Short mmCIF file of N, CA, C and O in Angstrom, two decimals:
data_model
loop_
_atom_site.label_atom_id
_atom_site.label_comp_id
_atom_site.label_asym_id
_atom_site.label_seq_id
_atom_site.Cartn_x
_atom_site.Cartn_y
_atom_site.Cartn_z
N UNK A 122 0.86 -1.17 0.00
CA UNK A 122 0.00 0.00 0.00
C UNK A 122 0.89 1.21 0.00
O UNK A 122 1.75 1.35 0.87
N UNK A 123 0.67 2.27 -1.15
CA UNK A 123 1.55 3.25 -0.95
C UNK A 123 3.36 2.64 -1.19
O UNK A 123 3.70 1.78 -2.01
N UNK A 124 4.18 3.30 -0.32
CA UNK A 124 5.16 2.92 0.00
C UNK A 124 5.37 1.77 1.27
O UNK A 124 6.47 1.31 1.59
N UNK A 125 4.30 1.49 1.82
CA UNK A 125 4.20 0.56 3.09
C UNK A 125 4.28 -1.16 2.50
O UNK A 125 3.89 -1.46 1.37
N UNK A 126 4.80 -2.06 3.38
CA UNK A 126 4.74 -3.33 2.96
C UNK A 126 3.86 -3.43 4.35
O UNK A 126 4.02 -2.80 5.39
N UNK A 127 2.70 -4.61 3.96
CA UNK A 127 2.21 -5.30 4.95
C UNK A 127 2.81 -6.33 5.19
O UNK A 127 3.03 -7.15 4.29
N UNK A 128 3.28 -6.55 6.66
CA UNK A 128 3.88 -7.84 6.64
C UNK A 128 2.86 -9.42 6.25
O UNK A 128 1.69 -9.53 5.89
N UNK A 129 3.48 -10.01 6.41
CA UNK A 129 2.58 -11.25 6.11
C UNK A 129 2.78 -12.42 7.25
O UNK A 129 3.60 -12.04 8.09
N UNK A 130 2.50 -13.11 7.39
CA UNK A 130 3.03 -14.12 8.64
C UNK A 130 2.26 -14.12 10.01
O UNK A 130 2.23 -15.17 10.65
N UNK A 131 1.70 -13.10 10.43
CA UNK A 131 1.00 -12.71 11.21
C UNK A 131 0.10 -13.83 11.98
O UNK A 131 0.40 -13.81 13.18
N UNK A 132 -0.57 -14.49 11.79
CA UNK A 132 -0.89 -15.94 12.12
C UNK A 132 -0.13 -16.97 12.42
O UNK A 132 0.05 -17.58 13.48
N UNK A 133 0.41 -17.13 11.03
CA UNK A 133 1.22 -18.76 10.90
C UNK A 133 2.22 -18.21 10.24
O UNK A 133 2.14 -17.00 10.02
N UNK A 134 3.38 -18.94 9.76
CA UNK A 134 4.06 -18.78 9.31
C UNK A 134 3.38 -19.33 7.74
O UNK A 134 2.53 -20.21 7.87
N UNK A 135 3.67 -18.90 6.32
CA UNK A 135 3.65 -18.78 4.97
C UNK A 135 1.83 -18.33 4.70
O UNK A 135 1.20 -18.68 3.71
N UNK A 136 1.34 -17.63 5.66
CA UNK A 136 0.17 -17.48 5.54
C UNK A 136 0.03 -16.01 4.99
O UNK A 136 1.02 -15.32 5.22
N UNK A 137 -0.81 -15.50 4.42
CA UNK A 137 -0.65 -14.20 4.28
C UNK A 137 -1.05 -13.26 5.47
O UNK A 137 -0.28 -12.35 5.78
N UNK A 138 -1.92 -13.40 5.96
CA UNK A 138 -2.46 -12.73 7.19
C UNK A 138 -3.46 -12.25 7.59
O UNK A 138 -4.12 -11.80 6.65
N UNK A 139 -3.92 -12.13 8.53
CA UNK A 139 -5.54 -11.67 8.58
C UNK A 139 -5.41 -10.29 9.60
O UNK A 139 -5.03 -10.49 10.76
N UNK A 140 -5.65 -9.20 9.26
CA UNK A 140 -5.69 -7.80 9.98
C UNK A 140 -7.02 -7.11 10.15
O UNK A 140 -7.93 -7.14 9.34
N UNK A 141 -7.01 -6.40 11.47
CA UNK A 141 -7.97 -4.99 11.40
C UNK A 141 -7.58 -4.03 10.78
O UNK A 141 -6.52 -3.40 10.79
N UNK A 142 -8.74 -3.91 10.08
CA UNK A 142 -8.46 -1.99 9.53
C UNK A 142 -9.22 -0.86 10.07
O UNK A 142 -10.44 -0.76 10.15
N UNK A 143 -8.37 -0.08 10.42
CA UNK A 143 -8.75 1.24 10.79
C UNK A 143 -8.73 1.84 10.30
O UNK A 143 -7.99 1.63 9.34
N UNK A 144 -9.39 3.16 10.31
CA UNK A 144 -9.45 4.84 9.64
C UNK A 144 -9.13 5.42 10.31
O UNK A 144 -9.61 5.19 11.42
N UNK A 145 -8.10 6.63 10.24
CA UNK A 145 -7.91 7.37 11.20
C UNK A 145 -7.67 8.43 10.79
O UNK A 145 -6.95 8.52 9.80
N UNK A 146 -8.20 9.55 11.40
CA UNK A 146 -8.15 11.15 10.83
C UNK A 146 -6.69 11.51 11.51
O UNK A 146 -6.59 11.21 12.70
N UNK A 147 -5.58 12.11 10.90
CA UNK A 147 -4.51 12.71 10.85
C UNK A 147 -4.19 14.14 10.61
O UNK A 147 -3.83 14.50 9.49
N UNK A 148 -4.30 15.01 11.62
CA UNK A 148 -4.20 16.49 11.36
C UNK A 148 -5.59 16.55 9.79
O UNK A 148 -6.65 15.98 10.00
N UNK A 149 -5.44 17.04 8.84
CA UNK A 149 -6.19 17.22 7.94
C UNK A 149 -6.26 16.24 6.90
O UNK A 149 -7.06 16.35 5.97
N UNK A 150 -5.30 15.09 7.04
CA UNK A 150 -5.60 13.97 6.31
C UNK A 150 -5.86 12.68 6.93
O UNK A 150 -5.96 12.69 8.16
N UNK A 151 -6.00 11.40 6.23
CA UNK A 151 -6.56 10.84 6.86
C UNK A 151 -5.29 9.26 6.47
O UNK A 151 -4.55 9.32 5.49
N UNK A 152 -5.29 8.11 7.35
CA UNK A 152 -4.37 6.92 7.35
C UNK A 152 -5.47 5.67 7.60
O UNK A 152 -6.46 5.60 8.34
N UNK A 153 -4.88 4.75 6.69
CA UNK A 153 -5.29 3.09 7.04
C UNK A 153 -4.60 2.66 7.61
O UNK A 153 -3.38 2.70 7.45
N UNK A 154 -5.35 2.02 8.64
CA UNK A 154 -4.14 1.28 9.52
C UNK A 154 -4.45 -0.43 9.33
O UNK A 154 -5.45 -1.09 9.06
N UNK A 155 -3.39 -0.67 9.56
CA UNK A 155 -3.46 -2.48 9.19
C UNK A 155 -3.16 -3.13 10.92
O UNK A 155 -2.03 -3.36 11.34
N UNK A 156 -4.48 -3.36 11.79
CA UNK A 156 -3.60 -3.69 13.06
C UNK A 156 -4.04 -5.60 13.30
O UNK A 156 -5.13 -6.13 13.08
N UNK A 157 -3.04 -6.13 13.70
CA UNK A 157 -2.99 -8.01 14.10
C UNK A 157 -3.89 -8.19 14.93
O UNK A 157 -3.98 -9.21 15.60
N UNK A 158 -4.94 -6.91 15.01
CA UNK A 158 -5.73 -7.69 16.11
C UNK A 158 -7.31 -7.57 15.42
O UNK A 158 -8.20 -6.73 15.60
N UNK A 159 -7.24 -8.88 14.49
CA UNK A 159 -8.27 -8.50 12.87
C UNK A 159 -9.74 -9.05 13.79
O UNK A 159 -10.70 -9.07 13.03
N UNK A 160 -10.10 -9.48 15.23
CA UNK A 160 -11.69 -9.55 15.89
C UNK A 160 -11.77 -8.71 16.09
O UNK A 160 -12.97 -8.70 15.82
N UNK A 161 -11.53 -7.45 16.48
CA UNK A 161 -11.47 -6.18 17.70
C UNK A 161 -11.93 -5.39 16.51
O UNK A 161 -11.64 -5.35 15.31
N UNK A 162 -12.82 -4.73 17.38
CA UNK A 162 -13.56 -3.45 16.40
C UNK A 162 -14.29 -2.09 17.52
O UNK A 162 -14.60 -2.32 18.69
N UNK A 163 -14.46 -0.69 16.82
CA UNK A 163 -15.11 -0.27 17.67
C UNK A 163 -14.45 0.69 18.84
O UNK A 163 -14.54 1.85 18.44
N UNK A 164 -14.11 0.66 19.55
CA UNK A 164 -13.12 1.50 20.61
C UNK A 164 -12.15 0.64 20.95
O UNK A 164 -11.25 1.16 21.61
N UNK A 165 -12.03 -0.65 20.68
CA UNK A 165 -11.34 -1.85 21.20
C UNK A 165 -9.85 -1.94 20.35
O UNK A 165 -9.09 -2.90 20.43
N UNK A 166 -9.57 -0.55 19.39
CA UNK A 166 -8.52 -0.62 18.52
C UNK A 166 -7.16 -0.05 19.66
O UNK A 166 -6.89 1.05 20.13
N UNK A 167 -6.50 -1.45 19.78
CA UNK A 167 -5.20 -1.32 20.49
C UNK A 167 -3.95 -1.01 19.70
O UNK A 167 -3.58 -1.77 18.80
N UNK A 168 -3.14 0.34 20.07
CA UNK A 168 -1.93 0.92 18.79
C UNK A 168 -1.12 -0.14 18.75
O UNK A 168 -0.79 -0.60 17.66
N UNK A 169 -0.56 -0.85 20.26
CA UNK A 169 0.52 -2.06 20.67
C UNK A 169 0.49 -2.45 19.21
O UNK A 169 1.61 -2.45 18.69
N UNK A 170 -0.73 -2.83 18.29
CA UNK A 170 -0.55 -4.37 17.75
C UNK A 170 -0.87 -3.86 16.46
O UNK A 170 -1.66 -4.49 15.75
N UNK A 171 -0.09 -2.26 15.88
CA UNK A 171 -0.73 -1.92 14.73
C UNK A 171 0.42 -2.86 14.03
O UNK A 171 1.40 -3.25 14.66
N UNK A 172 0.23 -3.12 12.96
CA UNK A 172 1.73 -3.62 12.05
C UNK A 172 1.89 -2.91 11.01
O UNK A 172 3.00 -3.18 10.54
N UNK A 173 1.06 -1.71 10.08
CA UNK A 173 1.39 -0.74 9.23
C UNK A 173 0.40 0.14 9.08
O UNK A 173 -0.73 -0.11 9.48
N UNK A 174 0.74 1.30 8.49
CA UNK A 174 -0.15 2.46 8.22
C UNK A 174 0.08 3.13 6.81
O UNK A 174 1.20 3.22 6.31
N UNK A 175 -0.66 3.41 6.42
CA UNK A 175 -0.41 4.54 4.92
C UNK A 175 -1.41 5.21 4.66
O UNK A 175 -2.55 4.90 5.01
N UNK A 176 -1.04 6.39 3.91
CA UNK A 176 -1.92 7.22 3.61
C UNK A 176 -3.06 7.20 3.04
O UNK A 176 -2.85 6.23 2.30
N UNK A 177 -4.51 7.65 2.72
CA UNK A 177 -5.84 7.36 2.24
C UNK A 177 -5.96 8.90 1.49
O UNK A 177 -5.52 9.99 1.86
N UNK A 178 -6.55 8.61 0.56
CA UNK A 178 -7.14 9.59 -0.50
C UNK A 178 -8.47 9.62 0.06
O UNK A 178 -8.99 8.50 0.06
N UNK A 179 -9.24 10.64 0.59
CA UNK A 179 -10.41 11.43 0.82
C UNK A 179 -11.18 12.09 -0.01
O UNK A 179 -10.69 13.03 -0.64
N UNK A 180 -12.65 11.71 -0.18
CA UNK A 180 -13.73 12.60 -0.88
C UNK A 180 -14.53 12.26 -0.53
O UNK A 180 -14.81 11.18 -0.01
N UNK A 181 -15.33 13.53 -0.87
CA UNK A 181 -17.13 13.35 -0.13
C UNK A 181 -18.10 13.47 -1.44
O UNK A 181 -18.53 14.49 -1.98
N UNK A 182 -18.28 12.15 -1.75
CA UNK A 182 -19.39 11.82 -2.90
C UNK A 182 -20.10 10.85 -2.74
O UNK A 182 -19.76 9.96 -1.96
N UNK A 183 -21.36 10.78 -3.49
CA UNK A 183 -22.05 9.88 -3.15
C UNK A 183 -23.31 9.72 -2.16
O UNK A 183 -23.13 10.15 -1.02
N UNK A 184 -24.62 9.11 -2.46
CA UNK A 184 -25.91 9.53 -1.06
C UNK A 184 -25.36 9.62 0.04
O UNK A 184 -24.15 9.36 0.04
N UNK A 185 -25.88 9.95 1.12
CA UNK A 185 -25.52 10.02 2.35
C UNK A 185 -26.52 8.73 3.09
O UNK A 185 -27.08 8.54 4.17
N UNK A 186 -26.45 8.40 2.50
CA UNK A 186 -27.35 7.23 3.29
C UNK A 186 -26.70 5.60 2.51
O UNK A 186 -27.18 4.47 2.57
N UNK A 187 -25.49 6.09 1.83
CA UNK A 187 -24.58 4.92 1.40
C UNK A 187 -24.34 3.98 2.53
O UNK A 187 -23.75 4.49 3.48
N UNK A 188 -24.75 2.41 2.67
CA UNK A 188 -24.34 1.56 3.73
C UNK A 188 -22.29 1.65 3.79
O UNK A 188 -21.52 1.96 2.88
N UNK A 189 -22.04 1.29 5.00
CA UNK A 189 -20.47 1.04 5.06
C UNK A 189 -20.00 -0.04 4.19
O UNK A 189 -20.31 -1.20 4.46
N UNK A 190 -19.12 0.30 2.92
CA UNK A 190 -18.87 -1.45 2.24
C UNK A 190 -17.56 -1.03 1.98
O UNK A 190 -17.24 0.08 2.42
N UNK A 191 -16.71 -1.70 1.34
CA UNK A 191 -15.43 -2.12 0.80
C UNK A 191 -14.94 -2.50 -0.16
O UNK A 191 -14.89 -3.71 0.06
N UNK A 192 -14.30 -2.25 -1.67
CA UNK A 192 -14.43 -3.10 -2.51
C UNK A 192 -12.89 -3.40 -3.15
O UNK A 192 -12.10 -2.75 -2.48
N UNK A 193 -12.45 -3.86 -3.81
CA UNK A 193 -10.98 -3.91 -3.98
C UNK A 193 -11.43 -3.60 -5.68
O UNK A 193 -12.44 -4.06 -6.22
N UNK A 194 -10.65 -2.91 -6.16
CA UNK A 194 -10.85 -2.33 -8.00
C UNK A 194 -9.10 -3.07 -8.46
O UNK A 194 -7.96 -2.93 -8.00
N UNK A 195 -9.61 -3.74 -9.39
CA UNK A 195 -8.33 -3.85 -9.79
C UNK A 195 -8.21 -2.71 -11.01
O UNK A 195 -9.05 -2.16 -11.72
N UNK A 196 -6.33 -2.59 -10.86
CA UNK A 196 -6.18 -1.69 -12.04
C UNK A 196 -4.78 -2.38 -12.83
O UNK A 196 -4.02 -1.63 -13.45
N UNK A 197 -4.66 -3.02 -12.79
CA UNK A 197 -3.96 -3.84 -13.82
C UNK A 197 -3.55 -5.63 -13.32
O UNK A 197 -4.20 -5.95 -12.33
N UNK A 198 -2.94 -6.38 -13.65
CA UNK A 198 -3.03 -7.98 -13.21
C UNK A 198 -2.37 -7.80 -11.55
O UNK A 198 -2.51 -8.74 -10.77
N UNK A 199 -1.77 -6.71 -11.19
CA UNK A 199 -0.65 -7.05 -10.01
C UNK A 199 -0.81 -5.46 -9.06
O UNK A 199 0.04 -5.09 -8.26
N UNK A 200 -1.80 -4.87 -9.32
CA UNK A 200 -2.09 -3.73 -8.54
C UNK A 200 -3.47 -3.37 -8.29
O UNK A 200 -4.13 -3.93 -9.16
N UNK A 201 -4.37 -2.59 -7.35
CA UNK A 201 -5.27 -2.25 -7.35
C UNK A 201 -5.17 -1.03 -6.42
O UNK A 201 -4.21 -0.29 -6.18
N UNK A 202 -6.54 -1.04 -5.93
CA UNK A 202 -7.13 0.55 -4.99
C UNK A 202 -8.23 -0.33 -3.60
O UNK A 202 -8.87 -1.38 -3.54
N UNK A 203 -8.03 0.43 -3.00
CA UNK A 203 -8.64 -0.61 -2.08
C UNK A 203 -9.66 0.57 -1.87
O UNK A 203 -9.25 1.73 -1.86
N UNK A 204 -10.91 0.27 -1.70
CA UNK A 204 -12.30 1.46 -1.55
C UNK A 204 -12.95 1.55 -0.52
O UNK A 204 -13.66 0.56 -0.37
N UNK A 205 -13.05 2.46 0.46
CA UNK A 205 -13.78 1.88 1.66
C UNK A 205 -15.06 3.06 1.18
O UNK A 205 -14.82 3.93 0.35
N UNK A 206 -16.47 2.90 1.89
CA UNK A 206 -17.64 4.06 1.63
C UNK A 206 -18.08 3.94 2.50
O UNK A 206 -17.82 2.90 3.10
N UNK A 207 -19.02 4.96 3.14
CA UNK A 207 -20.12 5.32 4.21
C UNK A 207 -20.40 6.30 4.04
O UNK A 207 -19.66 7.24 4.32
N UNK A 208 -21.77 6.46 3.43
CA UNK A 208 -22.87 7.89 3.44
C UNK A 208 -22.05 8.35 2.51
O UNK A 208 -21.76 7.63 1.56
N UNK A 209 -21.48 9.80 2.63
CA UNK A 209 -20.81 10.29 1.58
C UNK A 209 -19.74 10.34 1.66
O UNK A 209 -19.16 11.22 1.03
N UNK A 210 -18.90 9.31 2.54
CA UNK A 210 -17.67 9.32 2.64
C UNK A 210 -17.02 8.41 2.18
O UNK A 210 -17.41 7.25 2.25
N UNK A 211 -15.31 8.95 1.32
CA UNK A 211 -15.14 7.42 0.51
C UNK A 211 -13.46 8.10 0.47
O UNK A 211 -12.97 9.18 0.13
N UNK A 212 -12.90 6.69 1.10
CA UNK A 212 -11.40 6.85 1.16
C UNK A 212 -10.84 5.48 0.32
O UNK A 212 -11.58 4.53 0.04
N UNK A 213 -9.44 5.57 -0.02
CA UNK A 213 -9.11 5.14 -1.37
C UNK A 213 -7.81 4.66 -0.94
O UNK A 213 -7.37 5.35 -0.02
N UNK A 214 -6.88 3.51 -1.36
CA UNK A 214 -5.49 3.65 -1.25
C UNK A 214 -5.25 2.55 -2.35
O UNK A 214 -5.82 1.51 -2.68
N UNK A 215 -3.86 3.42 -2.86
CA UNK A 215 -3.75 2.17 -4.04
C UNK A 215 -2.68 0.81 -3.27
O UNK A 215 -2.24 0.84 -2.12
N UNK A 216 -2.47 -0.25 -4.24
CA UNK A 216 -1.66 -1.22 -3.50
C UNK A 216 -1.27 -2.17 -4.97
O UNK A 216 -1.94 -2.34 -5.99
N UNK A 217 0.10 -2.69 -4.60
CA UNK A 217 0.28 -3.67 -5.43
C UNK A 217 0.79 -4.69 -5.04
O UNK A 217 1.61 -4.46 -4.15
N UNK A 218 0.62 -6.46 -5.46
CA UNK A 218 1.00 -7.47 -5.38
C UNK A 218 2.05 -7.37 -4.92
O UNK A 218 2.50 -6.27 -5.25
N UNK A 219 3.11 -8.20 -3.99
CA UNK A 219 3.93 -8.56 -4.56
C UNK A 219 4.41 -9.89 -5.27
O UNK A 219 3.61 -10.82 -5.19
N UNK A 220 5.55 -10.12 -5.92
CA UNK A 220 5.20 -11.78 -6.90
C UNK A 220 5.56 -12.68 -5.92
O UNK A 220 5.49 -13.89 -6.14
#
């Protein structure tokens, strides 16, 4: 994501990993956070166990009565954008494979 590597391993060893994601407002921009503690939701987000962060692209489009969803866009065989939405809020980060 960005310049960030997510680690992988996080579970088991050769596994890719299973994480929480967070949103987090940053002075006037905003960060995804990738934290190992992928049940916990809600106020229950502990920093101890973040394992990466990167920056999110911000805009306000879209009904306001948009449910919360997620979608991954691919943009070529080995990269994409990862999409998060709610109401009229919609943050963005691109990411690519690695091989």
């Amino acid at each position: 994501f960005g310049n960030v590597s997510v680690p992988t391993g996080n579970l088991s060893p050769d596994f890719a990993g299973s994480y929480g994601l967070w949103i987090q407002r940053r002075g006037s921009g905003w960060r995804l956070v990738f934290n190992n503690e992928p049940d916990s939701w809600g106020t229950q987000h502990d920093p101890e166990y973040n394992a990466a962060q990167t920056e999110l692209t911000y805009s306000r489009t879209g009904p306001t009565d948009r449910p919360l969803g997620a979608r991954l866009v691919p943009t070529s065989a080995s990269s994409g954008q990862l999409v998060i939405h709610w109401g009229p809020h919609q943050w963005a980060a691109d990411f690519v494979v690695a091989p």
